Amino acid sequence: MIKAAAARARSNIALVKYWGKANGTLNVPAVGSISITLDALRSDTEVVFDPALETDELVLDGEPRPDGLVRVSACLDILRELAGIGTRAAVVSRNNFPTGAGLASSASGFAALVGAAARALGLELSPRELSIIARRGSGSAARSIFGGFVEMHAGNARDGLDSYAEPLLPGKEWPLHVVVAVTSTGEKAVASGSGMRHSARSSPYYAAWLQTHPGDMALCRQAIRTRDFDALAEIAEASCLKMHAAAMAAVPALIYWNGTTVECINRIRQLRMSGLPVLFTVDAGPQVKAVCTPDARAAVRDALAAMPGVVEIIETGLGPGLETHECAS
Ligand code: DP6
């Protein structure tokens, strides 16, 4: 019997970054992280378990992507085992933003995949269980199960079952905005997972990154609890720069930025010094994400849109967590 369902999940950006793995097989992160879920950056995914299929299939943004199947099938295998079936699945997923350019398409993608597949199989899993399974696809995907402000716990159980995300604060309690300055739309050179492994192996700063991370988490939680934008800016920018410093000090160096990335960072720092509540963060790619209060949004957008080298601006508020629905197949 064919079993099908669909899901929508949103991308997220980390304010305190995940960089490093404690267990590569189970994809358990070496550190916790804190993120915000973005309303406008979405993956819509349909999963059809079909007895006629001999292997799993993946179509991403209209293109067959056999290269992505290892991680997709790993997530599907966990769900198939829970459901007690072996049926292969066809996965069709679409992102409404550039794939693989450092806009966390794997976060929304794996959250939507796990949500749609679990629903298709009739599994009644809690958001926490979905988060644990989504983590196996991509660490950041564990956070996209939830909306608003989200904390990912690294956990320390050998089986990874205490490594999941959970909501910290609903987005409407502190409705920040995000302006993404896209500085390049090409796929990134080094995927985050390989970048983390390379940093852990060869960066002299990786140990310091691990050592100082719990303090960063505590400061960020506190800034969110008290809605203290200046404190949030200080800790989010520090975590971002520390992650990139660890990557840049790896041998050979991992530099995710281009010239426009640096110019945008400088511009955002200037804007904050002139009194605008805005902070920057950058992930494993050259895009700059400016997080600001709603009243600062227009000024931040205009300033970043005017930067030479910015090819596109994406604006978004904070969004909800995973949504699933039946589909006709
Ligand atoms: C820089 O979740 O993409 O965006 O678990 O290997 O799939 P894998 O890594 P991924 O890493 C995200 C890294 C980051 C920081 C963050 O989102 O916390």
Coordinates of N, CA, C and O in Angstrom, one line a residue, residues 34 46 88 146 172 242 290:
I34 N 21.8 27.8 20.2 CA 20.5 28.5 20.3 C 20.2 29.2 19.0 O 21.1 29.8 18.4
E46 N 7.5 16.3 0.2 CA 6.5 15.2 0.1 C 7.2 13.9 0.1 O 8.2 13.7 -0.6
R88 N 10.5 1.4 0.3 CA 11.4 2.5 -0.1 C 10.5 3.7 -0.4 O 9.3 3.6 -0.6
F146 N 11.0 23.2 15.8 CA 10.3 24.1 16.7 C 10.4 25.5 16.1 O 11.3 25.9 15.3
K172 N 6.6 35.3 19.1 CA 5.7 36.5 19.3 C 6.1 37.2 20.6 O 5.8 38.4 20.8
K242 N 33.9 33.6 16.9 CA 34.7 32.5 17.5 C 34.7 31.3 16.6 O 35.7 30.6 16.4
A290 N 21.4 39.7 9.3 CA 21.3 40.8 10.3 C 20.0 40.5 11.0 O 18.9 40.3 10.5

